[in-house]
PDB file of C-alpha atoms in Angstrom:
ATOM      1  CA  UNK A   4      29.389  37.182   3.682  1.00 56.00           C
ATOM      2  CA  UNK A   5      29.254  33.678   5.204  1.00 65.00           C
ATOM      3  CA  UNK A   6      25.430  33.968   5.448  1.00 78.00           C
ATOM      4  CA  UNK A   7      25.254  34.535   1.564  1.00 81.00           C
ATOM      5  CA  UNK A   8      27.554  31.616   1.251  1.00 83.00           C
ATOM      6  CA  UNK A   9      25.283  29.440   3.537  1.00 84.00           C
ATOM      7  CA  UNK A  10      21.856  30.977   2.124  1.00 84.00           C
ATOM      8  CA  UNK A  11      23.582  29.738  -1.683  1.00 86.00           C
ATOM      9  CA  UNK A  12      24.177  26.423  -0.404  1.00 86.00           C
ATOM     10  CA  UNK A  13      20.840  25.502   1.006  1.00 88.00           C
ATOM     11  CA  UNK A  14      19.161  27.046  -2.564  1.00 90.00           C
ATOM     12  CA  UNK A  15      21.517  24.841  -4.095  1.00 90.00           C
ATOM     13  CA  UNK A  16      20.735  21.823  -1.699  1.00 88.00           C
ATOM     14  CA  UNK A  17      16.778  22.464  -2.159  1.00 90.00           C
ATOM     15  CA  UNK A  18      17.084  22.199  -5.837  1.00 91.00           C
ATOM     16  CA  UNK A  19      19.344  19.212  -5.784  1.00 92.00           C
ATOM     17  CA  UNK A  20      16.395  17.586  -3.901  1.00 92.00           C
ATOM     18  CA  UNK A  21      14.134  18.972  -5.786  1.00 91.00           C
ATOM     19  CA  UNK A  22      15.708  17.060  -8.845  1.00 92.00           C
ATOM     20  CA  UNK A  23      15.927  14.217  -7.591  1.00 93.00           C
ATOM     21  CA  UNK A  24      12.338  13.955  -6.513  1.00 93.00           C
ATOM     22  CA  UNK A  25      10.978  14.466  -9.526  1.00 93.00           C
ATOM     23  CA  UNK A  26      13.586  12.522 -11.575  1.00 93.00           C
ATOM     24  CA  UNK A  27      12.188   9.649  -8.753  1.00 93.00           C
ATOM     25  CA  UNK A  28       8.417   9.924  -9.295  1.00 91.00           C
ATOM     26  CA  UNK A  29       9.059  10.336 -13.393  1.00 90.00           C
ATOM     27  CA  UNK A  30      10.682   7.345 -13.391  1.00 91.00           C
ATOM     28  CA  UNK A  31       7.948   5.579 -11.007  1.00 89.00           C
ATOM     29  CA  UNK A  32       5.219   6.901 -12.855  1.00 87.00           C
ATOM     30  CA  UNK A  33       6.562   5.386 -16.469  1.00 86.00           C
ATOM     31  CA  UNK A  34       7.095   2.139 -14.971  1.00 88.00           C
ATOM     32  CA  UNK A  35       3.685   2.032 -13.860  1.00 83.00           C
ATOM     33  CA  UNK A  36       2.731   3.263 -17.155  1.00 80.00           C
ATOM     34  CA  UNK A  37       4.554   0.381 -18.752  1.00 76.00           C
ATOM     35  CA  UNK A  38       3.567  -2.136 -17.040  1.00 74.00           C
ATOM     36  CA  UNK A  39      -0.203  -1.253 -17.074  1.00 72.00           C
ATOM     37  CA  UNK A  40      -0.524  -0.566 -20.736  1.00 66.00           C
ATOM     38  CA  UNK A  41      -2.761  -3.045 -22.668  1.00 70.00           C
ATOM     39  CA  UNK A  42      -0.993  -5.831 -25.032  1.00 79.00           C
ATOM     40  CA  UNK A  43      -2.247  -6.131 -27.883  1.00 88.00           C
ATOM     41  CA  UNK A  44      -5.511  -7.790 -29.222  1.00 90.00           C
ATOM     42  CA  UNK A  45      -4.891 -11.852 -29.249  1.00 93.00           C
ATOM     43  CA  UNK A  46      -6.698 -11.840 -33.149  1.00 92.00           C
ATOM     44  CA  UNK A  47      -4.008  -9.766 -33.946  1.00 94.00           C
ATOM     45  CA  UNK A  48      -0.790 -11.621 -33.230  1.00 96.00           C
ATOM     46  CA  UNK A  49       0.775 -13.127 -36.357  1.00 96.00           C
ATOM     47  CA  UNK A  50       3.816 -15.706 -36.352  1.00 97.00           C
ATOM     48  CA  UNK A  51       6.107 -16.050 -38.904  1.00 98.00           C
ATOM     49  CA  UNK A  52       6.640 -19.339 -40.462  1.00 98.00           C
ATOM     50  CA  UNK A  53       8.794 -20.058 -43.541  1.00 97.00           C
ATOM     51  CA  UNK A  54       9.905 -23.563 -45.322  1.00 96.00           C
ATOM     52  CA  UNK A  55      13.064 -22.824 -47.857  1.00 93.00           C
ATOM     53  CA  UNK A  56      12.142 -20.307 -49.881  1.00 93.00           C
ATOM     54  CA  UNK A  57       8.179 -19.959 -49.220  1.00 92.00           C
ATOM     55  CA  UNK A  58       7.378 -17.402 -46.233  1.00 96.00           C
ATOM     56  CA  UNK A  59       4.307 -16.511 -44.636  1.00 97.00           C
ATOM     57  CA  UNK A  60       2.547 -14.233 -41.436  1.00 97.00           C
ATOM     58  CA  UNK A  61       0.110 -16.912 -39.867  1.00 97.00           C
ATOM     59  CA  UNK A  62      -3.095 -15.419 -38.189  1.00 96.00           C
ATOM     60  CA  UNK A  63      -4.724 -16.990 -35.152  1.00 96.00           C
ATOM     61  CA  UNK A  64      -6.707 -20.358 -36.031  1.00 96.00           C
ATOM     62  CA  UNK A  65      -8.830 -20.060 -33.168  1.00 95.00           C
ATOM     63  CA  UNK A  66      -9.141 -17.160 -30.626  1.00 94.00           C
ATOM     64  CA  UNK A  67     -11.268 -18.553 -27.578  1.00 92.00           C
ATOM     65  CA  UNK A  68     -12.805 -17.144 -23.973  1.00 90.00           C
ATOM     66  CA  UNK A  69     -12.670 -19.749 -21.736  1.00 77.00           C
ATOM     67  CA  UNK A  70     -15.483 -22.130 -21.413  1.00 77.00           C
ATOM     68  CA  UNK A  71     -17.336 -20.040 -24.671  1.00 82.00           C
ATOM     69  CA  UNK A  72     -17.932 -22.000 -28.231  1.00 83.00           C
ATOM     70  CA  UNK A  73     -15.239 -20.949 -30.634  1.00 85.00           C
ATOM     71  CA  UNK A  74     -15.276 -20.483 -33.669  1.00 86.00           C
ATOM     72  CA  UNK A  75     -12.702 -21.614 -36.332  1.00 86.00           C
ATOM     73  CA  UNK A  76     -10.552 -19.551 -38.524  1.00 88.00           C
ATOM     74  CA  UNK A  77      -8.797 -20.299 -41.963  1.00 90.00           C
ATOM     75  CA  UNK A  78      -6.210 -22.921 -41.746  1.00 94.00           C
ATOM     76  CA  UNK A  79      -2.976 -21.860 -42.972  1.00 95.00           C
ATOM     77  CA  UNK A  80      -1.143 -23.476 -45.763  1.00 96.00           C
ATOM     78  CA  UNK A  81       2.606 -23.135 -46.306  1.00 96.00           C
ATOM     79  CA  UNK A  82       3.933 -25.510 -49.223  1.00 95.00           C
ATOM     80  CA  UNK A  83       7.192 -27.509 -47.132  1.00 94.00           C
ATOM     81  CA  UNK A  84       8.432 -30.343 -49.530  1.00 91.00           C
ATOM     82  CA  UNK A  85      11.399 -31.805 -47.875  1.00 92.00           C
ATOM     83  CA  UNK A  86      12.453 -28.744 -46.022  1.00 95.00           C
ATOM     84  CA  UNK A  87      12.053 -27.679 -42.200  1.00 96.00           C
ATOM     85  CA  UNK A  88       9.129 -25.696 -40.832  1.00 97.00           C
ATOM     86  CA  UNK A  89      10.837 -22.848 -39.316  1.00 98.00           C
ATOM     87  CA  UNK A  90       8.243 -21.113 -36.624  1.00 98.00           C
ATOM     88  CA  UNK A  91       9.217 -17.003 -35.418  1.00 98.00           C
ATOM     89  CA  UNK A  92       7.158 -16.245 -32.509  1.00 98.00           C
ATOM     90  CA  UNK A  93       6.797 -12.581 -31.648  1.00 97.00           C
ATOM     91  CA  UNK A  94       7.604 -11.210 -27.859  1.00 94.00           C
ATOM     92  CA  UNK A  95       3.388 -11.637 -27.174  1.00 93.00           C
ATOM     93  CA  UNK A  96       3.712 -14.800 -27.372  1.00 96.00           C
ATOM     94  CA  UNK A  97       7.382 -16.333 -26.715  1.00 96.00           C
ATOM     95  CA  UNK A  98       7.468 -14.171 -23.157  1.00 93.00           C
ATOM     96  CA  UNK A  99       5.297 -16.401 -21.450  1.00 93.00           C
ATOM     97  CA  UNK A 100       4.477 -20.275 -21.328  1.00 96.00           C
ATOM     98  CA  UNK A 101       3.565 -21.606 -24.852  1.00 98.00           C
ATOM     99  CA  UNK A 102       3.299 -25.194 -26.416  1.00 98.00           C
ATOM    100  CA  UNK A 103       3.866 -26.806 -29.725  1.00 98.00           C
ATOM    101  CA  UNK A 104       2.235 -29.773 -31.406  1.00 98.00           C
ATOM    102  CA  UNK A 105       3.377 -31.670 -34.318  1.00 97.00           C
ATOM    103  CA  UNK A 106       0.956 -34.231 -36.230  1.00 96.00           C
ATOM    104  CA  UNK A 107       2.822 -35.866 -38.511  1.00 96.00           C
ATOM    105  CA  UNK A 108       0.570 -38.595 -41.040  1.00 94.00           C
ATOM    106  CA  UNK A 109       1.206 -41.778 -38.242  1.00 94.00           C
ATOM    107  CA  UNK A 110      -0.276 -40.300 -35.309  1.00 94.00           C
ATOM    108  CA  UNK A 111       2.367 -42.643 -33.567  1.00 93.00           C
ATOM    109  CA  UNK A 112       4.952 -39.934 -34.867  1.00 94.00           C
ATOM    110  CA  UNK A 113       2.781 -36.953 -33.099  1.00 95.00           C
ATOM    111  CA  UNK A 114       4.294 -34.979 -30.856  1.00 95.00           C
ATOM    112  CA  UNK A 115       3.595 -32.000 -27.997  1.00 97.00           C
ATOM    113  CA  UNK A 116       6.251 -30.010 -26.379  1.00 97.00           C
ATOM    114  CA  UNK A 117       6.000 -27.035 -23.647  1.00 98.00           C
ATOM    115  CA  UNK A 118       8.391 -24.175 -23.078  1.00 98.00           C
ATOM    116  CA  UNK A 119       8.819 -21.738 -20.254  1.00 97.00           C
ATOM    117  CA  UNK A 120       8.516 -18.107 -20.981  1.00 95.00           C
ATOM    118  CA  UNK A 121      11.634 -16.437 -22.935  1.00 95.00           C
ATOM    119  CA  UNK A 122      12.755 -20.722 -23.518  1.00 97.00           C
ATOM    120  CA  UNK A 123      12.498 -20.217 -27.298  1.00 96.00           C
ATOM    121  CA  UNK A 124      12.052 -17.755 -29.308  1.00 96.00           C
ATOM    122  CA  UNK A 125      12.003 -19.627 -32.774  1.00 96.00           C
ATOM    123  CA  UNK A 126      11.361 -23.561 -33.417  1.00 98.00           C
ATOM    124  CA  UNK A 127      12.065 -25.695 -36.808  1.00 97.00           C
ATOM    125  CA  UNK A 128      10.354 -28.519 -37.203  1.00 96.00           C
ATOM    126  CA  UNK A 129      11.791 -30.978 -39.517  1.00 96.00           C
ATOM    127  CA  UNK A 130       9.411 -32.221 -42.659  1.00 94.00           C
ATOM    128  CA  UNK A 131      10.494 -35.897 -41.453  1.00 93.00           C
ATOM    129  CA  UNK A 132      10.144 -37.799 -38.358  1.00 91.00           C
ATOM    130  CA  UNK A 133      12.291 -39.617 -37.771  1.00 90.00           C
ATOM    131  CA  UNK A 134      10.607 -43.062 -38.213  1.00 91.00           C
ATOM    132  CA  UNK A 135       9.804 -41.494 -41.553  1.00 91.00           C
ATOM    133  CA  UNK A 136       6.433 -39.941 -41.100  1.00 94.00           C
ATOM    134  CA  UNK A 137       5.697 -36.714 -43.370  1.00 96.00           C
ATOM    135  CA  UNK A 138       4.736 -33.901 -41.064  1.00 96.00           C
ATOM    136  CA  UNK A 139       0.857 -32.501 -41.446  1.00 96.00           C
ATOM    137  CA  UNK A 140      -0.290 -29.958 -39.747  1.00 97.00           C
ATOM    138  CA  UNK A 141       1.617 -27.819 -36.517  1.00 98.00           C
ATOM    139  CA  UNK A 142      -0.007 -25.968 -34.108  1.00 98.00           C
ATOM    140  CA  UNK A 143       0.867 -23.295 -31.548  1.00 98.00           C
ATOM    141  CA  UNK A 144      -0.639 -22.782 -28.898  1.00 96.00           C
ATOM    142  CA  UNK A 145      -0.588 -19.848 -26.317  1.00 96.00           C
ATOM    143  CA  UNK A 146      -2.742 -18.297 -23.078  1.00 93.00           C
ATOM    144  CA  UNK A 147      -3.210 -13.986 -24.175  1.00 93.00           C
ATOM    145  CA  UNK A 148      -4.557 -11.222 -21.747  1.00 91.00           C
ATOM    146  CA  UNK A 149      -7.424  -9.531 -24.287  1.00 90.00           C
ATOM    147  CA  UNK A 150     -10.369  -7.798 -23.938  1.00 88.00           C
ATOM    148  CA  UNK A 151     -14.532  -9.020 -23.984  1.00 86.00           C
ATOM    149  CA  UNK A 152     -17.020  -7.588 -25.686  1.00 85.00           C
ATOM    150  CA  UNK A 153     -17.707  -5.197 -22.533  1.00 90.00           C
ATOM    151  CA  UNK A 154     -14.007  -3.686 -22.355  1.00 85.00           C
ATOM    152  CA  UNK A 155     -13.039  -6.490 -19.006  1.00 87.00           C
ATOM    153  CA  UNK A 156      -9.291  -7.973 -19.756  1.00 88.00           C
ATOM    154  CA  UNK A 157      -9.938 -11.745 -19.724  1.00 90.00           C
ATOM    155  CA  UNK A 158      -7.867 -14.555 -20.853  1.00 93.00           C
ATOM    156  CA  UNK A 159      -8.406 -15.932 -24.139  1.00 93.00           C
ATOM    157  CA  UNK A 160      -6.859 -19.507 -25.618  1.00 94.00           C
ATOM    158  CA  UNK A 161      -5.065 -18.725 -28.812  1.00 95.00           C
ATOM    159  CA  UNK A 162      -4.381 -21.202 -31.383  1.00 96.00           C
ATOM    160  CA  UNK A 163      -2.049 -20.732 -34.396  1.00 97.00           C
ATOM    161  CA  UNK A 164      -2.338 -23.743 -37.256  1.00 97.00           C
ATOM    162  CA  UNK A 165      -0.056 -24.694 -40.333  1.00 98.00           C
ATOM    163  CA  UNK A 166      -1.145 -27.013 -42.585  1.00 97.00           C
ATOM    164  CA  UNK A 167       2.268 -28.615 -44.174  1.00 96.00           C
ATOM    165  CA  UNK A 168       1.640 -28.732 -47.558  1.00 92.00           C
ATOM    166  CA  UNK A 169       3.979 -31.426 -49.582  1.00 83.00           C
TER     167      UNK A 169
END
């Protein structure tokens, strides 16, 4: 009887470790999955922008391979008035380093800023500096992981543009 008992346990024991093997390498193998899976094409990433009641998804201005001529893309126009400039950046873009430039009509007025990955996740620029100058044009800029024209991940300089209508 107490070999039964024993012979139980251990058939017990070998499927406890058993399970917890494979509940190990499931979890190993997803996390490998998920951290190897492609993002997604830089010509694809849109940010949201909106100014009062006007709102718009803003395509890439420029996406460029390093050190390759680029060409331009459609400039986006989002009518502003007095209101702010209210920039939404998706995850893509607002998980790693990103920057932000602001011409304003006196290029005295311009201004860049840099963030930090996961710093901000939304920006509002106001329609006013504050000497007074009307704001022009904003640009976001980011570094995305896509793919060239032979399948090889490469980096690729993406530029989003707003031209601030008044």
């Amino acid at each position: 009887m107490a070999s039964s008992t024993r012979k139980r346990n251990l058939t017990q024991f070998v499927i406890l470790i058993v399970a917890v093997v494979v509940i190990v390498a499931g979890s190993i193998a997803f996390q490998k999955w998920w951290n190897d899976r492609p993002g997604p094409d830089p010509k694809t990433v849109t940010l949201q922008v909106s100014a009062g009641n006007e709102k718009m998804d803003v395509h890439p201005y420029t996406v460029c391979e390093a050190g390759v001529e680029c060409p331009q893309g459609q400039v986006a126009e989002l009518k502003v008035g007095d209101n702010p400039m209210k920039i939404s950046l998706p995850s893509d873009v607002y998980d790693h380093d990103w920057s932000l430039l602001k011409i304003y009509d006196d290029p005295a007025a311009n201004d860049q800023m840099f963030f930090k990955g996961n710093e901000k996740k939304e920006v509002e620029i106001p329609a006013q500096s504050e000497s007074g100058s009307r704001l022009v044009v904003v640009e976001v800029s980011s570094l995305m992981i896509g793919e060239d024209a032979q399948g090889v991940e490469t980096p690729y300089t993406v530029v989003w543009s707003v031209n601030a209508k008044q």
